[in-house]
């Protein structure tokens, strides 16, 4: 694979620091902005839209095109105004102004109303000459200046427990537990995307805010003007890098998995057991070694394991049980697999140690388009043709278990692995998404994967937080990790319920009260995340392993699985908001309460969609085990409490009791083992579906519409065919629900749109929530106004 040849460097001095030039250079207008030169730099400013500005800086004489792997937007700058004032060159759209110092190349950003957004530090661009696979390039650093007390978020997913990254350092390098997304999201309502794919150090200190990348031919970044709102920042990021498509509706249900089912009979028995017990289930996951246990055949994508004698029959049986299946596929292949042999013959394999620990397993070059074609060819002919419903693309970092200095010297189709390593998950998922869309539009792409990069949301990927440990302190860090990924623009996240690695902490496994408590609390949290999926090794995770129906562990877990299914209309409508309006489902509190100073760095709570405030219980309350060999017998019938902050600016209704609270205060909420604090914002209109065993079991069942008085509000119901791409052609329907608090009236507007198979008539049971009515998971017991809806506007007085 050839290494790109870079042009000779101009003044390639190690540690070259850019200093002010002796005089200004004339700038040149371009179709999208301008270009100017200082004595040391070439600076390009390009408006991609009135709200998105790209800045590219080269050492003078070393200019070359930098083609982004991430950006998909075509520049459409609109009308631009040029001016010179106070020694600066000014370039502005109707919303964003850029000021450039023609002597130094320093760039500043302001709103059209002259409000500062962010500025580069004077002399903040630095290029250090270096060699990369024998080619001349640079280490690239750019220093910015933030405002005092400005909060910043994003940067992907990191297991450090931080929400606000002021004063912090974050290494942006893809690893098992860390997802590197170089998108900085400011509490002032703007974002910054640093378009570099090498390992990058982010650091914020008194000296400024730094992006420091190992390899780059230029400094290349984008200013995202969100108009002062967090949702605006995410919208501009998605405009620039791609929108997130819809997942199949069934993915919103409950998923069961573990560190591999050892045969198809075991897998099918799990689904049958859930059906027999009446516990809802939509997804079952087959982890590794369905190909066999010899690592020479690692990830063959073929069912070489004799315990899987009839893979077609297995998939068909899962479907007959009204469930769906996804399967684990890796980017690495054993030396005796057909894929390995084909990749090796074309020099498309990397030479570093990955899982499993053997030199005979190697990772394919996802940066090579032909290699992506080959990868899909094996997935398609061996797996997708069976009717498999989705992909678990594991280890898309790819994780290097023994990180030698030479690992980054592997050559890819785009240069050294060092140069592009962070973009590997983007390229690998791009190949699978693109090829499945080309193969069939009848089944929506669903990819569960362990890593992500900027732009990957366009590839129908759901990330999980990696192989986390089964500990309370790890659970406590999951919400902040997820929220920063959301603030970096990535909408879909989940974690292994119970943690992946028990590591001998629970000698009695699922019968250990300590693990039972941790798993139950983790599952409650997972029910209010984009994907609810039990998974882990050693200790089984199926609900019936924890006890029989009627035991506290079984009943507490089923309660939240049932809650998940009741919330499906709410979840699916919010998923449509992600796709159609660049929405965010798992929302850090500063997104919705930007003027409340108490939530600036609060990573323990979040909004789930516009209505629900979630406060996971992330500390042991019942099993106190200072010595794990001498557990204290727990009494799960006692009631504990958890502190919950209710954000200011609205009132809140307890989901479980209907009790109302004013915002701007901290309350002590009782948290028995079967309850997690959950509050509903006043004015919310919350649609709930029926209790059911799988998604779509009861298409004709009434929908319950809960109205939480105290403010005006509305909600947009969304429906389509659930698992194809006809919605992209307009085959969907929406129904707007509007609550007038003063008039005590719910308006159900005319249905907009249609699709094949649509229910022409619906029954709505409308409930006004108070301390006696419309609380908890139950259905069908509250006094309600029941109306028959035929698609025409209805007024419901409460």
PDB file of C-alpha atoms in Angstrom, residues 112-263:
ATOM      1  CA  UNK A 112     -23.430  38.753  14.120  1.00  0.00           C
ATOM      2  CA  UNK A 113     -24.404  40.754  17.218  1.00  0.00           C
ATOM      3  CA  UNK A 114     -20.728  41.144  18.155  1.00  0.00           C
ATOM      4  CA  UNK A 115     -20.841  38.615  20.989  1.00  0.00           C
ATOM      5  CA  UNK A 116     -17.525  36.706  21.317  1.00  0.00           C
ATOM      6  CA  UNK A 117     -17.611  32.957  20.755  1.00  0.00           C
ATOM      7  CA  UNK A 118     -14.017  31.657  20.788  1.00  0.00           C
ATOM      8  CA  UNK A 119     -10.621  32.964  19.775  1.00  0.00           C
ATOM      9  CA  UNK A 120      -7.307  31.449  18.892  1.00  0.00           C
ATOM     10  CA  UNK A 121      -4.513  32.483  21.217  1.00  0.00           C
ATOM     11  CA  UNK A 122      -1.957  34.868  19.748  1.00  0.00           C
ATOM     12  CA  UNK A 123       0.839  32.762  18.238  1.00  0.00           C
ATOM     13  CA  UNK A 124      -1.302  29.726  19.092  1.00  0.00           C
ATOM     14  CA  UNK A 125      -0.595  27.727  15.920  1.00  0.00           C
ATOM     15  CA  UNK A 126       2.438  25.480  16.121  1.00  0.00           C
ATOM     16  CA  UNK A 127       3.919  22.983  13.672  1.00  0.00           C
ATOM     17  CA  UNK A 128       6.793  20.699  14.642  1.00  0.00           C
ATOM     18  CA  UNK A 129       8.469  18.970  11.707  1.00  0.00           C
ATOM     19  CA  UNK A 130       8.754  15.167  11.882  1.00  0.00           C
ATOM     20  CA  UNK A 131       8.999  12.063   9.709  1.00  0.00           C
ATOM     21  CA  UNK A 132       6.169   9.573   9.338  1.00  0.00           C
ATOM     22  CA  UNK A 133       6.998   6.393   7.410  1.00  0.00           C
ATOM     23  CA  UNK A 134       9.810   8.327   5.774  1.00  0.00           C
ATOM     24  CA  UNK A 135       7.586  11.198   4.672  1.00  0.00           C
ATOM     25  CA  UNK A 136       7.884  14.742   5.980  1.00  0.00           C
ATOM     26  CA  UNK A 137       4.942  15.972   8.046  1.00  0.00           C
ATOM     27  CA  UNK A 138       4.219  17.731  11.356  1.00  0.00           C
ATOM     28  CA  UNK A 139       2.983  17.432  14.847  1.00  0.00           C
ATOM     29  CA  UNK A 140       0.178  20.036  14.835  1.00  0.00           C
ATOM     30  CA  UNK A 141      -1.008  22.100  17.783  1.00  0.00           C
ATOM     31  CA  UNK A 142      -3.639  24.808  18.044  1.00  0.00           C
ATOM     32  CA  UNK A 143      -4.280  26.814  21.195  1.00  0.00           C
ATOM     33  CA  UNK A 144      -7.589  28.581  21.859  1.00  0.00           C
ATOM     34  CA  UNK A 145      -8.773  30.991  24.527  1.00  0.00           C
ATOM     35  CA  UNK A 146     -12.058  30.294  26.308  1.00  0.00           C
ATOM     36  CA  UNK A 147     -14.022  32.758  28.410  1.00  0.00           C
ATOM     37  CA  UNK A 148     -13.710  32.603  32.210  1.00  0.00           C
ATOM     38  CA  UNK A 149     -16.192  30.109  33.717  1.00  0.00           C
ATOM     39  CA  UNK A 150     -17.139  28.821  30.269  1.00  0.00           C
ATOM     40  CA  UNK A 151     -18.114  25.152  30.487  1.00  0.00           C
ATOM     41  CA  UNK A 152     -17.065  22.749  27.740  1.00  0.00           C
ATOM     42  CA  UNK A 153     -18.296  19.252  27.013  1.00  0.00           C
ATOM     43  CA  UNK A 154     -18.104  16.540  24.375  1.00  0.00           C
ATOM     44  CA  UNK A 155     -14.826  14.907  23.214  1.00  0.00           C
ATOM     45  CA  UNK A 156     -16.484  11.498  22.971  1.00  0.00           C
ATOM     46  CA  UNK A 157     -16.821   8.939  25.756  1.00  0.00           C
ATOM     47  CA  UNK A 158     -14.286   8.736  28.570  1.00  0.00           C
ATOM     48  CA  UNK A 159     -14.424   6.824  31.843  1.00  0.00           C
ATOM     49  CA  UNK A 160     -13.304   9.670  34.101  1.00  0.00           C
ATOM     50  CA  UNK A 161     -16.634  10.793  35.539  1.00  0.00           C
ATOM     51  CA  UNK A 162     -16.287  14.367  34.247  1.00  0.00           C
ATOM     52  CA  UNK A 163     -19.074  16.241  32.522  1.00  0.00           C
ATOM     53  CA  UNK A 164     -17.412  19.669  32.240  1.00  0.00           C
ATOM     54  CA  UNK A 165     -13.870  19.416  30.847  1.00  0.00           C
ATOM     55  CA  UNK A 166     -12.570  22.801  31.971  1.00  0.00           C
ATOM     56  CA  UNK A 167      -9.204  22.320  33.634  1.00  0.00           C
ATOM     57  CA  UNK A 168      -8.921  18.721  32.413  1.00  0.00           C
ATOM     58  CA  UNK A 169      -6.727  16.676  30.095  1.00  0.00           C
ATOM     59  CA  UNK A 170      -8.204  14.046  27.790  1.00  0.00           C
ATOM     60  CA  UNK A 171      -6.233  11.756  25.511  1.00  0.00           C
ATOM     61  CA  UNK A 172      -8.213  11.301  22.303  1.00  0.00           C
ATOM     62  CA  UNK A 173      -7.149   7.820  21.269  1.00  0.00           C
ATOM     63  CA  UNK A 174      -9.483   4.942  20.437  1.00  0.00           C
ATOM     64  CA  UNK A 175      -9.340   2.282  23.109  1.00  0.00           C
ATOM     65  CA  UNK A 176     -11.644  -0.349  24.570  1.00  0.00           C
ATOM     66  CA  UNK A 177     -13.204   1.984  27.144  1.00  0.00           C
ATOM     67  CA  UNK A 178     -12.596   5.339  25.450  1.00  0.00           C
ATOM     68  CA  UNK A 179     -14.207   6.780  22.331  1.00  0.00           C
ATOM     69  CA  UNK A 180     -12.274   9.643  20.745  1.00  0.00           C
ATOM     70  CA  UNK A 181     -14.474  12.260  19.069  1.00  0.00           C
ATOM     71  CA  UNK A 182     -12.634  15.600  18.689  1.00  0.00           C
ATOM     72  CA  UNK A 183     -15.770  17.737  19.022  1.00  0.00           C
ATOM     73  CA  UNK A 184     -15.774  20.367  21.759  1.00  0.00           C
ATOM     74  CA  UNK A 185     -19.198  21.638  22.830  1.00  0.00           C
ATOM     75  CA  UNK A 186     -19.345  24.952  24.676  1.00  0.00           C
ATOM     76  CA  UNK A 187     -22.005  25.962  27.162  1.00  0.00           C
ATOM     77  CA  UNK A 188     -22.083  29.278  25.275  1.00  0.00           C
ATOM     78  CA  UNK A 189     -23.840  27.558  22.387  1.00  0.00           C
ATOM     79  CA  UNK A 190     -21.085  26.884  19.863  1.00  0.00           C
ATOM     80  CA  UNK A 191     -18.938  23.893  18.992  1.00  0.00           C
ATOM     81  CA  UNK A 192     -15.510  23.163  17.563  1.00  0.00           C
ATOM     82  CA  UNK A 193     -14.654  20.129  15.425  1.00  0.00           C
ATOM     83  CA  UNK A 194     -10.912  19.416  15.178  1.00  0.00           C
ATOM     84  CA  UNK A 195     -10.568  17.482  11.897  1.00  0.00           C
ATOM     85  CA  UNK A 196      -7.569  15.276  12.622  1.00  0.00           C
ATOM     86  CA  UNK A 197      -7.436  11.458  12.890  1.00  0.00           C
ATOM     87  CA  UNK A 198      -4.211  10.864  14.798  1.00  0.00           C
ATOM     88  CA  UNK A 199      -3.849  10.513  18.561  1.00  0.00           C
ATOM     89  CA  UNK A 200      -4.628  13.952  19.982  1.00  0.00           C
ATOM     90  CA  UNK A 201      -4.116  15.443  23.419  1.00  0.00           C
ATOM     91  CA  UNK A 202      -6.829  17.808  24.580  1.00  0.00           C
ATOM     92  CA  UNK A 203      -5.881  19.993  27.519  1.00  0.00           C
ATOM     93  CA  UNK A 204      -7.448  23.007  29.183  1.00  0.00           C
ATOM     94  CA  UNK A 205      -5.434  25.159  31.583  1.00  0.00           C
ATOM     95  CA  UNK A 206      -4.598  28.758  32.416  1.00  0.00           C
ATOM     96  CA  UNK A 207      -2.490  28.816  29.243  1.00  0.00           C
ATOM     97  CA  UNK A 208      -5.486  28.063  27.023  1.00  0.00           C
ATOM     98  CA  UNK A 209      -7.380  25.203  25.443  1.00  0.00           C
ATOM     99  CA  UNK A 210      -5.216  22.929  23.331  1.00  0.00           C
ATOM    100  CA  UNK A 211      -5.632  20.370  20.573  1.00  0.00           C
ATOM    101  CA  UNK A 212      -2.268  18.663  20.031  1.00  0.00           C
ATOM    102  CA  UNK A 213      -2.183  15.996  17.295  1.00  0.00           C
ATOM    103  CA  UNK A 214       0.646  13.579  16.568  1.00  0.00           C
ATOM    104  CA  UNK A 215       0.425  13.879  12.784  1.00  0.00           C
ATOM    105  CA  UNK A 216      -1.012  16.443  10.397  1.00  0.00           C
ATOM    106  CA  UNK A 217      -0.116  18.404   7.289  1.00  0.00           C
ATOM    107  CA  UNK A 218      -2.217  21.329   8.481  1.00  0.00           C
ATOM    108  CA  UNK A 219      -4.397  22.617  11.283  1.00  0.00           C
ATOM    109  CA  UNK A 220      -7.994  22.061  10.173  1.00  0.00           C
ATOM    110  CA  UNK A 221     -11.044  22.810  12.283  1.00  0.00           C
ATOM    111  CA  UNK A 222     -14.686  23.917  12.048  1.00  0.00           C
ATOM    112  CA  UNK A 223     -16.568  26.471  14.130  1.00  0.00           C
ATOM    113  CA  UNK A 224     -20.194  25.407  14.679  1.00  0.00           C
ATOM    114  CA  UNK A 225     -22.415  28.342  15.611  1.00  0.00           C
ATOM    115  CA  UNK A 226     -25.413  26.860  17.408  1.00  0.00           C
ATOM    116  CA  UNK A 227     -27.146  30.152  17.898  1.00  0.00           C
ATOM    117  CA  UNK A 228     -26.552  30.010  21.635  1.00  0.00           C
ATOM    118  CA  UNK A 229     -28.263  26.629  22.216  1.00  0.00           C
ATOM    119  CA  UNK A 230     -26.914  23.135  22.762  1.00  0.00           C
ATOM    120  CA  UNK A 231     -29.396  21.653  20.309  1.00  0.00           C
ATOM    121  CA  UNK A 232     -28.217  24.192  17.749  1.00  0.00           C
ATOM    122  CA  UNK A 233     -24.624  23.004  18.153  1.00  0.00           C
ATOM    123  CA  UNK A 234     -25.615  19.363  17.635  1.00  0.00           C
ATOM    124  CA  UNK A 235     -27.719  20.345  14.617  1.00  0.00           C
ATOM    125  CA  UNK A 236     -24.798  22.136  12.970  1.00  0.00           C
ATOM    126  CA  UNK A 237     -22.502  19.181  13.687  1.00  0.00           C
ATOM    127  CA  UNK A 238     -24.981  16.789  12.027  1.00  0.00           C
ATOM    128  CA  UNK A 239     -25.441  19.161   9.091  1.00  0.00           C
ATOM    129  CA  UNK A 240     -21.684  19.076   8.608  1.00  0.00           C
ATOM    130  CA  UNK A 241     -21.019  15.368   9.174  1.00  0.00           C
ATOM    131  CA  UNK A 242     -24.287  13.566   8.394  1.00  0.00           C
ATOM    132  CA  UNK A 243     -27.668  12.823   9.914  1.00  0.00           C
ATOM    133  CA  UNK A 244     -28.480   9.676  11.898  1.00  0.00           C
ATOM    134  CA  UNK A 245     -30.872   7.290  10.114  1.00  0.00           C
ATOM    135  CA  UNK A 246     -33.719   5.464  11.826  1.00  0.00           C
ATOM    136  CA  UNK A 247     -33.107   2.121  13.505  1.00  0.00           C
ATOM    137  CA  UNK A 248     -35.728  -0.636  13.279  1.00  0.00           C
ATOM    138  CA  UNK A 249     -38.402  -0.084  15.895  1.00  0.00           C
ATOM    139  CA  UNK A 250     -37.749  -3.465  17.515  1.00  0.00           C
ATOM    140  CA  UNK A 251     -34.292  -2.287  18.607  1.00  0.00           C
ATOM    141  CA  UNK A 252     -36.048  -0.179  21.261  1.00  0.00           C
ATOM    142  CA  UNK A 253     -37.135  -3.330  23.073  1.00  0.00           C
ATOM    143  CA  UNK A 254     -35.196  -5.427  25.574  1.00  0.00           C
ATOM    144  CA  UNK A 255     -32.034  -7.297  24.489  1.00  0.00           C
ATOM    145  CA  UNK A 256     -30.527 -10.393  26.042  1.00  0.00           C
ATOM    146  CA  UNK A 257     -26.876 -11.314  25.601  1.00  0.00           C
ATOM    147  CA  UNK A 258     -23.930 -12.845  27.391  1.00  0.00           C
ATOM    148  CA  UNK A 259     -20.304 -13.687  26.683  1.00  0.00           C
ATOM    149  CA  UNK A 260     -21.416 -16.166  24.072  1.00  0.00           C
ATOM    150  CA  UNK A 261     -24.118 -18.736  23.803  1.00  0.00           C
ATOM    151  CA  UNK A 262     -22.184 -21.897  23.096  1.00  0.00           C
ATOM    152  CA  UNK A 263     -24.684 -23.382  20.677  1.00  0.00           C
TER     153      UNK A 263
END
